[in-house]
XYZ file of N, CA and C in Angstrom:
834
model
N 54.085 106.717 100.116
C 54.908 105.645 99.563
C 56.065 105.337 100.511
N 56.252 104.050 100.815
C 57.338 103.629 101.687
C 58.543 103.234 100.850
N 59.690 103.811 101.162
C 60.922 103.423 100.483
C 61.922 102.932 101.519
N 63.109 102.546 101.027
C 64.134 101.933 101.870
C 63.584 100.689 102.552
N 62.865 99.903 101.769
C 62.271 98.655 102.235
C 62.603 97.560 101.230
N 62.771 96.344 101.734
C 62.951 95.201 100.839
C 62.052 94.057 101.281
N 61.698 93.227 100.321
C 60.943 91.998 100.570
C 61.756 90.824 100.039
N 61.700 89.724 100.776
C 62.240 88.454 100.294
C 61.108 87.446 100.253
N 61.120 86.558 99.270
C 60.061 85.568 99.208
C 60.295 84.539 98.124
N 59.305 83.674 97.935
C 59.359 82.608 96.935
C 58.039 82.575 96.175
N 58.128 82.579 94.855
C 56.958 82.359 94.009
C 56.839 80.854 93.797
N 56.109 80.190 94.671
C 56.075 78.727 94.672
C 55.564 78.153 93.358
N 54.562 78.789 92.761
C 54.004 78.267 91.512
C 55.008 78.330 90.366
N 55.953 79.261 90.472
C 56.925 79.450 89.393
C 58.301 78.891 89.735
N 58.496 78.454 90.978
C 59.791 77.935 91.426
C 60.910 78.966 91.269
N 60.610 80.188 91.654
C 61.598 81.260 91.679
C 61.541 81.948 93.040
N 62.710 82.258 93.561
C 62.751 83.095 94.766
C 63.070 84.523 94.344
N 62.769 85.469 95.223
C 62.951 86.863 94.821
C 63.428 87.729 95.980
N 64.098 88.804 95.594
C 64.398 89.935 96.476
C 63.995 91.172 95.694
N 63.206 92.032 96.309
C 62.754 93.249 95.643
C 62.913 94.398 96.627
N 63.487 95.512 96.180
C 63.856 96.582 97.115
C 63.687 97.950 96.477
N 63.435 98.933 97.334
C 63.322 100.335 96.927
C 64.138 101.175 97.900
N 65.062 101.969 97.371
C 65.972 102.751 98.220
C 65.854 104.231 97.889
N 65.752 105.045 98.914
C 65.753 106.501 98.719
C 66.694 107.163 99.718
N 66.333 107.190 100.993
C 67.186 107.836 101.995
C 68.579 107.221 102.026
N 68.667 105.901 101.901
C 69.961 105.224 102.007
C 70.906 105.628 100.880
N 70.411 105.673 99.640
C 71.299 106.059 98.539
C 71.531 107.564 98.514
N 70.534 108.348 98.917
C 70.756 109.792 98.990
C 71.801 110.136 100.046
N 71.890 109.334 101.098
C 72.943 109.538 102.097
C 74.316 109.282 101.484
N 74.413 108.258 100.647
C 75.673 107.995 99.935
C 76.046 109.199 99.083
N 75.091 109.702 98.311
C 75.370 110.838 97.424
C 75.713 112.090 98.225
N 75.030 112.311 99.333
C 75.287 113.491 100.161
C 76.697 113.450 100.746
N 77.095 112.299 101.256
C 78.420 112.203 101.882
C 79.544 112.422 100.880
N 79.297 112.088 99.625
C 80.330 112.270 98.596
C 80.090 113.511 97.742
N 79.091 114.306 98.146
C 78.784 115.555 97.439
C 78.562 115.314 95.946
N 77.840 114.248 95.627
C 77.550 113.921 94.235
C 76.288 114.652 93.801
N 76.447 115.572 92.884
C 75.311 116.341 92.379
C 75.015 116.030 90.917
N 75.947 115.381 90.237
C 75.756 115.027 88.838
C 74.866 113.777 88.778
N 73.729 113.894 88.108
C 72.717 112.831 88.152
C 73.242 111.503 87.614
N 73.989 111.535 86.520
C 74.473 110.283 85.942
C 75.383 109.537 86.911
N 76.327 110.252 87.518
C 77.232 109.621 88.478
C 76.464 109.077 89.670
N 75.494 109.859 90.153
C 74.714 109.447 91.320
C 73.939 108.170 91.036
N 73.241 108.140 89.919
C 72.398 106.981 89.616
C 73.245 105.738 89.365
N 74.356 105.880 88.648
C 75.197 104.716 88.373
C 75.775 104.152 89.668
N 76.229 105.019 90.563
C 76.706 104.543 91.859
C 75.555 103.919 92.649
N 74.380 104.545 92.596
C 73.220 103.986 93.282
C 72.864 102.600 92.778
N 72.993 102.379 91.477
C 72.726 101.051 90.924
C 73.730 100.031 91.461
N 74.990 100.425 91.586
C 75.993 99.513 92.138
C 75.672 99.170 93.588
N 75.234 100.163 94.358
C 74.854 99.933 95.753
C 73.687 98.947 95.826
N 72.678 99.147 94.990
C 71.530 98.239 94.979
C 71.951 96.830 94.572
N 72.828 96.722 93.584
C 73.295 95.411 93.142
C 74.002 94.670 94.268
N 74.830 95.385 95.025
C 75.527 94.756 96.148
C 74.531 94.228 97.175
N 73.488 95.017 97.451
C 72.487 94.546 98.413
C 71.736 93.327 97.892
N 71.298 93.357 96.631
C 70.546 92.226 96.090
C 71.353 90.936 96.174
N 72.645 91.017 95.899
C 73.489 89.828 96.004
C 73.603 89.363 97.450
N 73.791 90.308 98.363
C 73.899 89.937 99.779
C 72.603 89.323 100.287
N 71.479 89.845 99.812
C 70.173 89.388 100.286
C 69.824 87.997 99.789
N 70.593 87.447 98.859
C 70.372 86.074 98.408
C 70.795 85.063 99.453
N 71.539 85.505 100.453
C 72.051 84.598 101.467
C 71.002 84.221 102.496
N 71.482 83.772 103.646
C 70.600 83.393 104.748
C 71.029 84.129 106.008
N 70.131 84.181 106.973
C 70.438 84.837 108.238
C 71.609 84.148 108.930
N 71.715 82.828 108.750
C 72.800 82.078 109.384
C 74.158 82.457 108.788
N 74.200 82.661 107.462
C 75.460 83.047 106.823
C 75.820 84.489 107.138
N 74.798 85.371 107.215
C 75.010 86.783 107.540
C 76.132 87.368 106.679
N 75.913 87.376 105.376
C 76.986 87.740 104.458
C 76.953 89.210 104.052
N 78.124 89.676 103.670
C 78.289 91.005 103.088
C 78.930 90.843 101.717
N 78.397 91.556 100.738
C 78.934 91.510 99.377
C 79.557 92.860 99.040
N 80.776 92.831 98.525
C 81.445 94.044 98.053
C 81.676 93.934 96.552
N 81.293 94.966 95.833
C 81.496 95.035 94.389
C 82.539 96.094 94.072
N 83.448 95.750 93.185
C 84.497 96.684 92.766
C 84.557 96.651 91.239
N 84.028 97.705 90.623
C 84.077 97.847 89.170
C 85.272 98.720 88.800
N 86.217 98.165 88.059
C 87.288 98.961 87.452
C 86.878 99.213 86.004
N 86.617 100.473 85.680
C 85.951 100.820 84.421
C 86.882 101.613 83.504
N 86.702 101.448 82.202
C 87.437 102.308 81.271
C 86.598 103.499 80.826
N 85.387 103.639 81.387
C 84.535 104.776 81.091
C 84.802 105.942 82.025
N 84.064 107.037 81.881
C 84.297 108.254 82.671
C 84.202 108.054 84.180
N 83.417 107.086 84.639
C 83.245 106.907 86.079
C 84.484 106.258 86.712
N 85.281 105.566 85.910
C 86.566 104.952 86.307
C 86.435 103.832 87.333
N 85.765 104.094 88.433
C 85.683 103.075 89.485
C 84.368 103.216 90.242
N 83.754 102.076 90.536
C 82.572 102.017 91.393
C 82.830 100.986 92.476
N 82.599 101.371 93.727
C 82.749 100.440 94.838
C 81.484 100.502 95.682
N 80.941 99.352 95.998
C 79.694 99.306 96.757
C 79.685 98.080 97.649
N 79.036 98.225 98.795
C 78.914 97.133 99.757
C 77.465 97.005 100.185
N 76.983 95.775 100.228
C 75.636 95.500 100.713
C 75.668 94.388 101.739
N 74.892 94.545 102.792
C 74.824 93.532 103.845
C 73.485 92.806 103.782
N 73.459 91.596 104.305
C 72.233 90.803 104.330
C 71.123 91.516 105.082
N 71.493 92.285 106.116
C 70.476 92.944 106.944
C 69.994 94.271 106.366
N 70.517 94.684 105.187
C 70.050 95.908 104.550
C 71.008 97.078 104.604
N 72.144 96.939 105.270
C 73.130 98.011 105.319
C 73.843 98.169 103.984
N 74.021 99.419 103.529
C 74.667 99.673 102.239
C 75.605 100.876 102.336
N 76.581 100.896 101.437
C 77.464 102.049 101.288
C 78.040 102.018 99.874
N 78.614 103.140 99.422
C 79.175 103.179 98.082
C 80.162 104.316 97.912
N 80.970 104.217 96.838
C 82.011 105.222 96.604
C 82.408 105.213 95.134
N 82.660 106.390 94.596
C 83.321 106.540 93.306
C 84.246 107.744 93.386
N 85.439 107.669 92.783
C 86.339 108.827 92.800
C 85.920 109.912 91.813
N 85.001 109.566 90.905
C 84.594 110.511 89.855
C 83.169 110.979 90.108
N 82.984 111.730 91.188
C 81.637 112.127 91.596
C 80.990 113.124 90.638
N 81.785 113.806 89.825
C 81.231 114.801 88.903
C 81.340 114.365 87.450
N 81.568 113.086 87.224
C 81.699 112.608 85.845
C 80.378 112.745 85.096
N 80.470 113.050 83.815
C 79.286 113.103 82.952
C 79.686 112.574 81.581
N 78.697 112.166 80.798
C 78.991 111.560 79.508
C 77.743 111.598 78.635
N 77.959 111.372 77.361
C 76.859 111.271 76.414
C 76.418 109.818 76.289
N 75.172 109.623 75.932
C 74.688 108.267 75.721
C 73.983 107.700 76.933
N 73.840 106.386 76.945
C 73.121 105.699 78.010
C 73.907 105.712 79.310
N 73.207 105.387 80.392
C 73.842 105.391 81.707
C 75.048 104.469 81.747
N 74.919 103.279 81.143
C 76.001 102.298 81.241
C 77.241 102.698 80.452
N 77.128 103.688 79.561
C 78.321 104.167 78.867
C 79.288 104.825 79.850
N 78.784 105.213 81.010
C 79.653 105.810 82.015
C 80.677 104.853 82.570
N 80.351 103.581 82.590
C 81.324 102.603 83.082
C 82.079 101.931 81.948
N 81.480 101.879 80.754
C 82.155 101.244 79.636
C 82.367 99.765 79.900
N 83.552 99.270 79.564
C 83.916 97.881 79.844
C 84.947 97.872 80.961
N 85.263 96.681 81.457
C 86.265 96.605 82.515
C 86.200 95.304 83.279
N 86.626 95.360 84.532
C 86.717 94.169 85.380
C 85.881 94.369 86.634
N 85.061 93.375 86.941
C 84.249 93.377 88.156
C 84.784 92.333 89.116
N 85.127 92.773 90.327
C 85.518 91.857 91.399
C 84.402 91.805 92.428
N 84.003 90.614 92.794
C 82.956 90.406 93.790
C 83.557 89.667 94.974
N 83.456 90.268 96.158
C 83.954 89.650 97.390
C 82.779 89.352 98.305
N 82.804 88.169 98.883
C 81.734 87.708 99.768
C 82.342 87.400 101.131
N 81.925 88.167 102.138
C 82.435 87.974 103.496
C 81.352 87.335 104.348
N 81.684 86.198 104.971
C 80.749 85.495 105.846
C 81.132 85.783 107.291
N 80.261 86.487 108.005
C 80.583 86.917 109.358
C 80.813 85.739 110.296
N 79.993 84.714 110.186
C 80.082 83.619 111.149
C 81.386 82.844 111.025
N 81.826 82.601 109.795
C 83.066 81.848 109.592
C 84.278 82.748 109.403
N 84.033 84.066 109.237
C 85.107 85.041 109.000
C 85.899 84.725 107.732
N 85.255 84.113 106.766
C 85.921 83.767 105.514
C 85.520 84.742 104.411
N 86.444 84.965 103.490
C 86.197 85.830 102.341
C 86.403 85.020 101.063
N 85.440 85.110 100.163
C 85.533 84.460 98.860
C 85.450 85.545 97.788
N 86.370 85.495 96.836
C 86.401 86.522 95.792
C 86.482 85.882 94.415
N 85.859 86.527 93.450
C 85.973 86.104 92.058
C 85.771 87.321 91.167
N 86.237 87.216 89.934
C 86.197 88.356 89.017
C 85.726 87.916 87.642
N 85.101 88.855 86.935
C 84.761 88.645 85.528
C 84.973 89.959 84.787
N 85.198 89.856 83.505
C 85.191 91.045 82.663
C 83.744 91.411 82.363
N 83.440 92.713 82.373
C 82.083 93.131 82.045
C 82.080 93.941 80.750
N 80.929 93.928 80.103
C 80.774 94.582 78.809
C 80.081 95.936 78.976
N 79.997 96.668 77.880
C 79.298 97.957 77.895
C 77.802 97.672 77.785
N 77.183 97.482 78.927
C 75.792 97.069 79.019
C 75.259 97.506 80.380
N 73.944 97.423 80.602
C 73.411 97.808 81.912
C 74.083 97.053 83.051
N 74.254 97.732 84.161
C 74.934 97.141 85.313
C 74.224 95.882 85.790
N 72.897 95.864 85.726
C 72.158 94.670 86.147
C 72.537 93.459 85.301
N 72.828 93.681 84.010
C 73.244 92.574 83.140
C 74.626 92.073 83.537
N 75.498 92.967 84.014
C 76.803 92.528 84.517
C 76.629 91.540 85.662
N 75.681 91.825 86.561
C 75.457 90.944 87.709
C 74.845 89.627 87.263
N 73.926 89.671 86.303
C 73.376 88.427 85.752
C 74.490 87.568 85.165
N 75.386 88.189 84.403
C 76.496 87.449 83.796
C 77.400 86.853 84.866
N 77.655 87.624 85.918
C 78.511 87.125 86.988
C 77.911 85.878 87.629
N 76.629 85.914 87.959
C 75.986 84.766 88.605
C 75.916 83.567 87.666
N 75.694 83.820 86.385
C 75.646 82.721 85.422
C 76.994 82.017 85.322
N 78.077 82.791 85.361
C 79.412 82.212 85.208
C 79.949 81.638 86.514
N 79.685 82.305 87.633
C 80.287 81.874 88.896
C 79.462 80.820 89.619
N 78.127 80.878 89.461
C 77.264 79.949 90.196
C 76.357 79.129 89.293
N 76.382 79.398 88.001
C 75.551 78.682 87.039
C 74.071 78.705 87.439
N 73.574 79.880 87.798
C 72.174 80.022 88.167
C 71.474 80.959 87.183
N 70.192 80.707 86.998
C 69.350 81.539 86.138
C 68.731 82.644 86.975
N 69.039 83.895 86.643
C 68.474 85.021 87.378
C 67.976 86.076 86.401
N 66.991 86.827 86.854
C 66.518 88.008 86.147
C 66.636 89.183 87.109
N 67.419 90.180 86.710
C 67.681 91.325 87.582
C 67.323 92.602 86.836
N 66.667 93.487 87.531
C 66.402 94.816 86.979
C 66.700 95.849 88.054
N 67.498 96.843 87.701
C 67.865 97.925 88.614
C 67.751 99.234 87.845
N 67.207 100.247 88.484
C 67.070 101.534 87.822
C 66.706 102.629 88.800
N 66.396 103.798 88.265
C 66.116 104.972 89.095
C 64.676 105.425 88.915
N 64.134 106.009 89.976
C 62.838 106.679 89.907
C 62.995 108.062 90.529
N 62.151 108.991 90.116
C 62.225 110.361 90.617
C 61.315 110.541 91.820
N 61.819 111.286 92.803
C 61.034 111.579 94.004
C 61.627 112.799 94.692
N 60.777 113.757 95.052
C 61.174 114.912 95.867
C 62.406 115.617 95.313
N 62.401 115.909 94.016
C 63.516 116.611 93.369
C 64.832 115.852 93.468
N 64.751 114.556 93.640
C 65.942 113.722 93.673
C 65.594 112.393 93.004
N 66.421 111.407 93.258
C 66.200 110.082 92.693
C 66.227 109.040 93.798
N 65.538 107.958 93.547
C 65.675 106.747 94.337
C 66.102 105.632 93.400
N 66.466 104.504 93.966
C 66.906 103.359 93.180
C 66.034 102.154 93.516
N 65.521 101.509 92.487
C 64.758 100.279 92.693
C 65.582 99.088 92.209
N 65.272 97.926 92.739
C 65.958 96.721 92.291
C 65.121 95.485 92.541
N 65.216 94.535 91.648
C 64.549 93.250 91.862
C 65.378 92.135 91.246
N 65.412 91.021 91.959
C 66.165 89.841 91.552
C 65.257 88.633 91.694
N 65.096 87.896 90.608
C 64.328 86.653 90.611
C 65.283 85.527 90.221
N 65.408 84.527 91.084
C 66.383 83.455 90.896
C 65.679 82.108 90.825
N 66.001 81.338 89.788
C 65.383 80.031 89.600
C 65.813 79.072 90.700
N 64.852 78.360 91.272
C 65.155 77.272 92.187
C 65.611 76.063 91.371
N 66.289 75.103 92.006
C 66.889 73.995 91.242
C 65.922 73.231 90.341
N 64.648 73.138 90.715
C 63.713 72.345 89.915
C 62.829 73.200 89.010
N 63.204 74.456 88.785
C 62.417 75.318 87.893
C 62.515 74.807 86.458
N 61.387 74.806 85.760
C 61.343 74.327 84.381
C 61.399 75.499 83.403
N 61.615 75.169 82.137
C 61.633 76.205 81.099
C 60.274 76.886 80.993
N 59.202 76.110 81.145
C 57.860 76.699 81.099
C 57.655 77.676 82.251
N 58.164 77.331 83.423
C 58.024 78.233 84.571
C 58.825 79.512 84.358
N 59.974 79.394 83.723
C 60.757 80.587 83.402
C 60.000 81.475 82.422
N 59.383 80.869 81.412
C 58.567 81.648 80.473
C 57.412 82.333 81.196
N 56.809 81.618 82.141
C 55.694 82.195 82.899
C 56.164 83.349 83.783
N 57.385 83.233 84.311
C 57.928 84.333 85.108
C 58.108 85.576 84.242
N 58.646 85.388 83.047
C 58.847 86.525 82.142
C 57.517 87.210 81.857
N 56.477 86.420 81.653
C 55.141 86.999 81.454
C 54.667 87.716 82.716
N 54.940 87.112 83.863
C 54.511 87.683 85.147
C 55.136 89.058 85.374
N 56.384 89.214 84.946
C 57.090 90.479 85.160
C 56.570 91.605 84.267
N 55.664 91.283 83.362
C 55.054 92.313 82.519
C 53.813 92.925 83.155
N 53.440 92.453 84.331
C 52.240 92.966 84.998
C 52.397 94.451 85.330
N 51.286 95.197 85.361
C 51.342 96.644 85.641
C 51.998 96.994 86.973
N 51.932 96.096 87.967
C 52.527 96.418 89.268
C 54.027 96.631 89.153
N 54.669 95.941 88.224
C 56.111 96.106 88.064
C 56.430 97.390 87.308
N 55.578 97.778 86.393
C 55.761 99.062 85.718
C 55.635 100.206 86.715
N 54.652 100.119 87.602
C 54.497 101.147 88.638
C 55.715 101.171 89.556
N 56.227 99.995 89.879
C 57.405 99.899 90.745
C 58.596 100.619 90.126
N 58.842 100.401 88.846
C 60.000 101.025 88.204
C 59.815 102.526 88.014
N 58.574 102.980 87.974
C 58.306 104.403 87.791
C 58.315 105.180 89.101
N 57.853 104.549 90.181
C 57.650 105.269 91.446
C 58.444 104.713 92.615
N 58.976 103.501 92.485
C 59.656 102.873 93.610
C 58.713 102.260 94.619
N 57.419 102.246 94.317
C 56.422 101.682 95.232
C 56.468 100.162 95.152
N 56.854 99.516 96.253
C 57.039 98.066 96.247
C 55.716 97.336 96.057
N 55.654 96.410 95.101
C 54.439 95.610 94.940
C 54.394 94.487 95.965
N 53.219 94.140 96.400
C 53.039 92.988 97.276
C 52.991 91.735 96.408
N 53.974 90.870 96.574
C 54.056 89.659 95.771
C 53.652 88.444 96.595
N 53.160 87.395 95.941
C 52.842 86.164 96.672
C 54.099 85.570 97.302
N 53.922 84.828 98.364
C 55.027 84.083 98.961
C 56.030 84.924 99.716
N 55.630 86.126 100.143
C 56.572 86.966 100.881
C 56.928 86.315 102.210
N 58.229 86.219 102.486
C 58.717 85.577 103.701
C 59.286 86.563 104.706
N 59.780 87.678 104.218
C 60.482 88.603 105.112
C 60.422 90.018 104.557
N 60.382 90.972 105.461
C 60.457 92.387 105.111
C 61.518 93.039 105.972
N 62.294 93.954 105.393
C 63.323 94.642 106.158
C 63.560 96.042 105.627
N 64.523 96.728 106.243
C 64.831 98.108 105.895
C 66.223 98.204 105.284
N 66.348 99.089 104.315
C 67.653 99.472 103.792
C 68.135 100.709 104.537
N 69.426 100.758 104.837
C 69.964 101.894 105.577
C 71.438 102.068 105.233
N 71.897 103.325 105.292
C 73.311 103.581 105.055
C 74.109 103.101 106.255
N 75.163 102.349 105.981
C 76.005 101.838 107.065
C 77.437 101.734 106.578
N 78.360 102.228 107.388
C 79.784 102.045 107.116
C 80.418 101.413 108.347
N 81.213 100.393 108.125
C 81.798 99.658 109.236
C 83.074 100.261 109.785
N 83.446 101.452 109.322
C 84.673 102.050 109.847
C 84.464 102.493 111.292
N 85.526 102.505 112.062
C 85.493 103.028 113.424
C 86.921 103.376 113.834
N 87.054 103.993 114.969
C 88.365 104.469 115.418
C 89.340 103.314 115.656
N 88.826 102.216 116.147
C 89.700 101.066 116.397
C 90.285 100.521 115.094
N 89.452 100.424 114.053
C 89.938 99.922 112.769
C 90.952 100.876 112.149
N 90.707 102.178 112.278
C 91.659 103.147 111.734
C 92.970 103.090 112.513
N 92.884 102.855 113.816
C 94.100 102.694 114.619
C 94.917 101.510 114.117
N 94.235 100.419 113.778
C 94.930 99.256 113.225
C 95.593 99.594 111.900
N 94.934 100.435 111.112
C 95.514 100.867 109.842
C 96.816 101.622 110.071
N 96.854 102.453 111.100
C 98.069 103.220 111.388
C 99.234 102.301 111.740
N 98.941 101.172 112.374
C 100.034 100.250 112.717
C 100.664 99.656 111.461
N 99.888 99.542 110.382
C 100.457 99.022 109.137
C 101.335 100.069 108.458
N 101.058 101.346 108.721
C 101.900 102.417 108.176
C 103.247 102.441 108.888
N 103.210 102.152 110.193
C 104.448 102.122 110.969
C 104.606 103.343 111.858
N 105.238 103.143 113.005
C 105.364 104.223 113.980
C 106.210 105.373 113.451
N 107.306 105.070 112.777
C 108.185 106.136 112.292
C 107.458 107.046 111.309
N 106.732 106.458 110.375
C 106.012 107.249 109.383
C 104.907 108.062 110.045
N 104.210 107.462 111.001
C 103.136 108.176 111.698
C 103.690 109.373 112.467
N 104.821 109.178 113.122
C 105.407 110.280 113.889
C 105.938 111.376 112.967
N 106.386 110.995 111.790
C 106.827 111.995 110.816
C 105.642 112.861 110.370
N 104.506 112.229 110.113
C 103.297 112.973 109.725
C 102.841 113.867 110.867
N 102.875 113.331 112.080
C 102.454 114.100 113.253
C 103.357 115.312 113.462
N 104.662 115.118 113.277
C 105.612 116.210 113.459
C 105.389 117.319 112.434
N 105.027 116.939 111.229
C 104.841 117.915 110.156
C 103.513 118.652 110.266
N 102.461 117.933 110.669
C 101.109 118.511 110.635
C 100.494 118.758 112.006
N 101.121 118.236 113.049
C 100.557 118.394 114.389
C 99.431 117.424 114.687
N 99.048 116.641 113.704
C 97.989 115.642 113.870
C 98.035 114.693 112.678
N 97.375 113.576 112.815
C 97.172 112.654 111.699
C 95.678 112.617 111.422
N 95.326 112.917 110.202
C 93.914 112.941 109.812
C 93.658 111.857 108.774
N 92.730 110.971 109.079
C 92.365 109.882 108.172
C 90.883 110.009 107.848
N 90.558 109.992 106.562
C 89.170 110.094 106.122
C 88.752 108.798 105.447
N 87.668 108.211 105.897
C 87.138 106.993 105.284
C 86.637 107.325 103.883
N 87.096 106.589 102.880
C 86.698 106.898 101.509
C 85.237 106.563 101.248
N 84.643 105.702 102.055
C 83.247 105.320 101.838
C 82.258 106.288 102.467
N 82.496 106.696 103.707
C 81.498 107.534 104.390
C 81.995 108.949 104.661
N 83.277 109.227 104.376
C 83.894 110.541 104.560
C 84.018 110.943 106.022
N 83.836 109.995 106.933
C 84.055 110.279 108.353
C 85.540 110.538 108.579
N 85.838 111.592 109.383
C 87.229 111.957 109.641
C 87.647 111.499 111.037
N 88.853 110.961 111.107
C 89.422 110.511 112.377
C 90.728 111.259 112.607
N 90.852 111.890 113.781
C 92.044 112.660 114.132
C 92.822 111.941 115.223
N 94.152 111.921 115.056
C 95.029 111.276 116.028
C 96.140 112.252 116.405
N 96.452 112.277 117.710
C 97.490 113.155 118.250
C 98.527 112.311 118.989
N 99.514 112.986 119.580
C 100.620 112.294 120.243
C 100.150 111.248 121.261
N 99.231 111.584 122.177
C 98.779 110.560 123.138
C 98.153 109.347 122.455
N 97.499 109.586 121.326
C 96.891 108.469 120.592
C 97.964 107.542 120.040
N 99.039 108.124 119.492
C 100.110 107.292 118.946
C 100.791 106.488 120.040
N 100.994 107.111 121.198
C 101.598 106.375 122.307
C 100.759 105.152 122.658
N 99.461 105.357 122.736
C 98.573 104.236 123.080
C 98.575 103.181 121.980
N 98.466 103.620 120.717
C 98.367 102.676 119.605
C 99.601 101.800 119.511
N 100.780 102.416 119.573
C 101.986 101.637 119.331
C 102.471 100.901 120.571
N 102.112 101.380 121.750
C 102.392 100.599 122.959
C 101.521 99.352 122.970
N 100.226 99.534 122.666
C 99.311 98.387 122.628
C 99.732 97.391 121.561
N 100.200 97.911 120.417
C 100.563 97.042 119.302
C 101.823 96.239 119.609
N 102.706 96.805 120.429
C 103.970 96.128 120.719
C 103.845 95.086 121.815
N 102.736 95.146 122.570
C 102.559 94.201 123.689
C 102.217 92.819 123.151
């Protein structure tokens, strides 16, 4: 079985486009980096990661967009942050890696506020919008967001499958094209009852659908680097940085998304603040 793969395509007879994806190594890398061993926390974060990718994959190669999701929750998970890129790169974070709760998976997030940010690489523009979300499956939160922000009809399903003593995350998004009819929507709902979709949700095995236009890979990716962290230090200020350096002998910055550690010493500060002042 191949995982960490996505398909994009159009069901021409039904006037719906689709993105369908199966993630294993990519989401397990997220869980490994954050030392998430509690299954509920892992799967809920994995669903957020998949949702971010599905939204990003709705774009075009020309737009080359990245979608960031930020769930502020009143449930035990408190916060979910996930990023998905058009090319399949994903990352995620929650401060409550060991949270657990009774009831359904979505009870972990409860209700709250969802912020969606869309970054377009070519134009370097960011668009953001927010909605309140209810105590319901995370996929329904995304459906509600698209209905309110873009007035589009979508059907989204995201969930977990078991593999190799761990979990993977599957996701599928079907979006009505502008001329889709009510009958075609009814036919799509019937189409989604086919056994291939049941197998997909149970095993993560991607079904071959008509009208496939593109295939790609999902992979863990974090855009942090030493240069960006250096820029962050300039916002803290030279005096504060030197105070930290004097107290600890170094400045240590850890990326909250990938847990990569960056160390800075006296020569680094000289370079950073000399360059910044020029």
